[in-house]
């Protein structure tokens, strides 16, 4: 085999290899989502809640952050290893979450917030979750 033929043969093999790699990369890129994953950032949630909070609520930024952090802690406690018995979680809070957050803040920080204050923060947090696309439409239960 002449040197020119050998170089052409090697170039052809390298070209085929590059084509196969390009096809694999293209196929993998099509399978992966092109959007950014949703991220819940506590500081962003605090900012969102503070802008919508009524001036009569009497809550400061640190109070809102404390409530949101305990709400995240509450939701993490609901996470299950066994998904066969799912736990219903409701954006905007419900009575059990509000009571849990109030009791934990009282016991840990020796500060008390009314259930209305906590409920307002959780409702505004639900607005934040909708704004980032993390909450869908309510699900209607079958009877």
PDB file of C-alpha atoms in Angstrom:
ATOM      1  CA  UNK A   1       0.000   0.000   0.000  1.00  0.00           C
ATOM      2  CA  UNK A   2       1.377   3.359  -0.981  1.00  0.00           C
ATOM      3  CA  UNK A   3       1.883   6.098   1.636  1.00  0.00           C
ATOM      4  CA  UNK A   4      -0.820   8.263   0.010  1.00  0.00           C
ATOM      5  CA  UNK A   5      -3.345   5.409   0.147  1.00  0.00           C
ATOM      6  CA  UNK A   6      -2.468   4.693   3.781  1.00  0.00           C
ATOM      7  CA  UNK A   7      -3.004   8.356   4.726  1.00  0.00           C
ATOM      8  CA  UNK A   8      -6.329   8.392   2.865  1.00  0.00           C
ATOM      9  CA  UNK A   9      -7.405   5.166   4.619  1.00  0.00           C
ATOM     10  CA  UNK A  10      -6.510   6.531   8.089  1.00  0.00           C
ATOM     11  CA  UNK A  11      -8.283   9.820   7.289  1.00  0.00           C
ATOM     12  CA  UNK A  12     -11.382   7.850   6.274  1.00  0.00           C
ATOM     13  CA  UNK A  13     -11.333   5.872   9.548  1.00  0.00           C
ATOM     14  CA  UNK A  14     -10.876   9.062  11.613  1.00  0.00           C
ATOM     15  CA  UNK A  15     -13.724  10.696   9.688  1.00  0.00           C
ATOM     16  CA  UNK A  16     -16.010   7.717  10.350  1.00  0.00           C
ATOM     17  CA  UNK A  17     -15.078   7.764  14.039  1.00  0.00           C
ATOM     18  CA  UNK A  18     -15.851  11.481  14.281  1.00  0.00           C
ATOM     19  CA  UNK A  19     -19.170  10.917  12.505  1.00  0.00           C
ATOM     20  CA  UNK A  20     -20.154   8.171  14.970  1.00  0.00           C
ATOM     21  CA  UNK A  21     -19.188  10.383  17.941  1.00  0.00           C
ATOM     22  CA  UNK A  22     -21.183  13.289  16.492  1.00  0.00           C
ATOM     23  CA  UNK A  23     -24.232  11.061  16.046  1.00  0.00           C
ATOM     24  CA  UNK A  24     -23.996   9.799  19.639  1.00  0.00           C
ATOM     25  CA  UNK A  25     -23.684  13.364  20.978  1.00  0.00           C
ATOM     26  CA  UNK A  26     -26.635  14.526  18.857  1.00  0.00           C
ATOM     27  CA  UNK A  27     -28.801  11.605  20.006  1.00  0.00           C
ATOM     28  CA  UNK A  28     -27.920  12.190  23.665  1.00  0.00           C
ATOM     29  CA  UNK A  29     -28.653  15.915  23.342  1.00  0.00           C
ATOM     30  CA  UNK A  30     -32.138  15.138  22.022  1.00  0.00           C
ATOM     31  CA  UNK A  31     -32.918  12.889  24.996  1.00  0.00           C
ATOM     32  CA  UNK A  32     -31.951  15.398  27.664  1.00  0.00           C
ATOM     33  CA  UNK A  33     -34.323  18.223  28.564  1.00  0.00           C
ATOM     34  CA  UNK A  34     -33.393  21.596  27.143  1.00  0.00           C
ATOM     35  CA  UNK A  35     -34.822  23.547  30.080  1.00  0.00           C
ATOM     36  CA  UNK A  36     -33.206  24.419  33.365  1.00  0.00           C
ATOM     37  CA  UNK A  37     -34.364  22.309  36.300  1.00  0.00           C
ATOM     38  CA  UNK A  38     -36.673  24.037  38.753  1.00  0.00           C
ATOM     39  CA  UNK A  39     -34.893  25.443  41.767  1.00  0.00           C
ATOM     40  CA  UNK A  40     -36.448  26.569  44.996  1.00  0.00           C
ATOM     41  CA  UNK A  41     -34.210  29.242  46.478  1.00  0.00           C
ATOM     42  CA  UNK A  42     -35.173  30.299  49.995  1.00  0.00           C
ATOM     43  CA  UNK A  43     -33.826  33.826  49.544  1.00  0.00           C
ATOM     44  CA  UNK A  44     -35.833  34.269  46.331  1.00  0.00           C
ATOM     45  CA  UNK A  45     -38.928  32.975  48.111  1.00  0.00           C
ATOM     46  CA  UNK A  46     -38.314  35.426  50.967  1.00  0.00           C
ATOM     47  CA  UNK A  47     -38.063  38.331  48.510  1.00  0.00           C
ATOM     48  CA  UNK A  48     -41.264  37.234  46.775  1.00  0.00           C
ATOM     49  CA  UNK A  49     -43.143  36.906  50.062  1.00  0.00           C
ATOM     50  CA  UNK A  50     -41.877  40.260  51.350  1.00  0.00           C
ATOM     51  CA  UNK A  51     -43.179  42.058  48.251  1.00  0.00           C
ATOM     52  CA  UNK A  52     -46.670  40.604  48.690  1.00  0.00           C
ATOM     53  CA  UNK A  53     -46.861  40.729  52.480  1.00  0.00           C
ATOM     54  CA  UNK A  54     -49.331  43.148  53.972  1.00  0.00           C
ATOM     55  CA  UNK A  55     -47.802  45.953  55.995  1.00  0.00           C
ATOM     56  CA  UNK A  56     -50.046  45.072  58.925  1.00  0.00           C
ATOM     57  CA  UNK A  57     -48.588  41.567  59.214  1.00  0.00           C
ATOM     58  CA  UNK A  58     -45.768  42.794  61.450  1.00  0.00           C
ATOM     59  CA  UNK A  59     -43.346  40.254  59.990  1.00  0.00           C
ATOM     60  CA  UNK A  60     -39.754  41.114  59.215  1.00  0.00           C
ATOM     61  CA  UNK A  61     -37.508  39.491  56.639  1.00  0.00           C
ATOM     62  CA  UNK A  62     -35.934  37.235  59.290  1.00  0.00           C
ATOM     63  CA  UNK A  63     -39.405  36.126  60.430  1.00  0.00           C
ATOM     64  CA  UNK A  64     -40.414  35.179  56.879  1.00  0.00           C
ATOM     65  CA  UNK A  65     -37.146  33.289  56.345  1.00  0.00           C
ATOM     66  CA  UNK A  66     -37.649  31.398  59.625  1.00  0.00           C
ATOM     67  CA  UNK A  67     -41.195  30.392  58.651  1.00  0.00           C
ATOM     68  CA  UNK A  68     -40.116  29.266  55.174  1.00  0.00           C
ATOM     69  CA  UNK A  69     -37.171  27.288  56.499  1.00  0.00           C
ATOM     70  CA  UNK A  70     -39.397  25.435  58.955  1.00  0.00           C
ATOM     71  CA  UNK A  71     -41.902  24.797  56.175  1.00  0.00           C
ATOM     72  CA  UNK A  72     -39.154  23.233  54.049  1.00  0.00           C
ATOM     73  CA  UNK A  73     -38.107  21.175  57.072  1.00  0.00           C
ATOM     74  CA  UNK A  74     -41.723  20.050  57.515  1.00  0.00           C
ATOM     75  CA  UNK A  75     -41.970  18.977  53.868  1.00  0.00           C
ATOM     76  CA  UNK A  76     -38.674  17.091  54.087  1.00  0.00           C
ATOM     77  CA  UNK A  77     -40.119  15.187  57.027  1.00  0.00           C
ATOM     78  CA  UNK A  78     -42.993  14.074  54.820  1.00  0.00           C
ATOM     79  CA  UNK A  79     -40.666  12.621  52.211  1.00  0.00           C
ATOM     80  CA  UNK A  80     -41.022   8.878  52.122  1.00  0.00           C
ATOM     81  CA  UNK A  81     -38.735   6.076  51.066  1.00  0.00           C
ATOM     82  CA  UNK A  82     -41.770   3.977  50.200  1.00  0.00           C
ATOM     83  CA  UNK A  83     -43.771   5.746  47.478  1.00  0.00           C
ATOM     84  CA  UNK A  84     -46.626   3.208  47.655  1.00  0.00           C
ATOM     85  CA  UNK A  85     -48.311   5.293  50.350  1.00  0.00           C
ATOM     86  CA  UNK A  86     -47.956   8.844  49.011  1.00  0.00           C
ATOM     87  CA  UNK A  87     -48.388  11.803  51.319  1.00  0.00           C
ATOM     88  CA  UNK A  88     -50.547  14.639  50.085  1.00  0.00           C
ATOM     89  CA  UNK A  89     -48.834  18.005  50.181  1.00  0.00           C
ATOM     90  CA  UNK A  90     -50.638  21.225  49.459  1.00  0.00           C
ATOM     91  CA  UNK A  91     -48.936  24.376  48.252  1.00  0.00           C
ATOM     92  CA  UNK A  92     -49.987  27.283  50.413  1.00  0.00           C
ATOM     93  CA  UNK A  93     -50.010  25.280  53.614  1.00  0.00           C
ATOM     94  CA  UNK A  94     -52.723  23.510  55.492  1.00  0.00           C
ATOM     95  CA  UNK A  95     -53.671  23.333  59.149  1.00  0.00           C
ATOM     96  CA  UNK A  96     -51.238  20.526  60.047  1.00  0.00           C
ATOM     97  CA  UNK A  97     -48.264  22.315  58.493  1.00  0.00           C
ATOM     98  CA  UNK A  98     -49.190  25.636  60.090  1.00  0.00           C
ATOM     99  CA  UNK A  99     -49.497  24.025  63.524  1.00  0.00           C
ATOM    100  CA  UNK A 100     -46.195  22.189  63.085  1.00  0.00           C
ATOM    101  CA  UNK A 101     -44.350  25.343  62.005  1.00  0.00           C
ATOM    102  CA  UNK A 102     -45.828  27.384  64.868  1.00  0.00           C
ATOM    103  CA  UNK A 103     -44.932  24.766  67.479  1.00  0.00           C
ATOM    104  CA  UNK A 104     -41.387  24.245  66.187  1.00  0.00           C
ATOM    105  CA  UNK A 105     -40.638  27.958  66.049  1.00  0.00           C
ATOM    106  CA  UNK A 106     -42.053  28.426  69.539  1.00  0.00           C
ATOM    107  CA  UNK A 107     -40.031  25.521  70.965  1.00  0.00           C
ATOM    108  CA  UNK A 108     -36.775  26.259  69.128  1.00  0.00           C
ATOM    109  CA  UNK A 109     -36.645  30.042  68.875  1.00  0.00           C
ATOM    110  CA  UNK A 110     -38.960  31.112  71.720  1.00  0.00           C
ATOM    111  CA  UNK A 111     -40.864  33.277  69.236  1.00  0.00           C
ATOM    112  CA  UNK A 112     -44.522  32.957  68.395  1.00  0.00           C
ATOM    113  CA  UNK A 113     -46.385  33.838  65.228  1.00  0.00           C
ATOM    114  CA  UNK A 114     -50.119  33.684  64.763  1.00  0.00           C
ATOM    115  CA  UNK A 115     -51.545  31.016  62.502  1.00  0.00           C
ATOM    116  CA  UNK A 116     -52.785  33.822  60.252  1.00  0.00           C
ATOM    117  CA  UNK A 117     -49.249  35.196  59.848  1.00  0.00           C
ATOM    118  CA  UNK A 118     -47.852  31.767  58.997  1.00  0.00           C
ATOM    119  CA  UNK A 119     -50.751  31.062  56.643  1.00  0.00           C
ATOM    120  CA  UNK A 120     -50.191  34.342  54.793  1.00  0.00           C
ATOM    121  CA  UNK A 121     -46.488  33.559  54.324  1.00  0.00           C
ATOM    122  CA  UNK A 122     -47.317  30.072  53.029  1.00  0.00           C
ATOM    123  CA  UNK A 123     -49.946  31.420  50.619  1.00  0.00           C
ATOM    124  CA  UNK A 124     -47.409  33.869  49.212  1.00  0.00           C
ATOM    125  CA  UNK A 125     -44.862  31.067  48.994  1.00  0.00           C
ATOM    126  CA  UNK A 126     -47.391  29.137  46.879  1.00  0.00           C
ATOM    127  CA  UNK A 127     -47.472  32.153  44.545  1.00  0.00           C
ATOM    128  CA  UNK A 128     -43.677  31.940  44.322  1.00  0.00           C
ATOM    129  CA  UNK A 129     -43.894  28.223  43.511  1.00  0.00           C
ATOM    130  CA  UNK A 130     -46.396  28.986  40.746  1.00  0.00           C
ATOM    131  CA  UNK A 131     -44.130  31.733  39.413  1.00  0.00           C
ATOM    132  CA  UNK A 132     -41.184  29.341  39.025  1.00  0.00           C
ATOM    133  CA  UNK A 133     -43.433  26.671  37.508  1.00  0.00           C
ATOM    134  CA  UNK A 134     -43.188  24.191  40.373  1.00  0.00           C
ATOM    135  CA  UNK A 135     -46.928  23.937  41.006  1.00  0.00           C
ATOM    136  CA  UNK A 136     -49.545  22.685  38.634  1.00  0.00           C
ATOM    137  CA  UNK A 137     -53.293  22.898  38.648  1.00  0.00           C
ATOM    138  CA  UNK A 138     -55.129  21.343  41.608  1.00  0.00           C
ATOM    139  CA  UNK A 139     -55.870  17.660  41.183  1.00  0.00           C
ATOM    140  CA  UNK A 140     -59.469  16.582  41.494  1.00  0.00           C
ATOM    141  CA  UNK A 141     -59.825  13.409  43.520  1.00  0.00           C
ATOM    142  CA  UNK A 142     -61.914  10.561  42.201  1.00  0.00           C
ATOM    143  CA  UNK A 143     -64.757   9.361  44.369  1.00  0.00           C
TER     144      UNK A 143
END
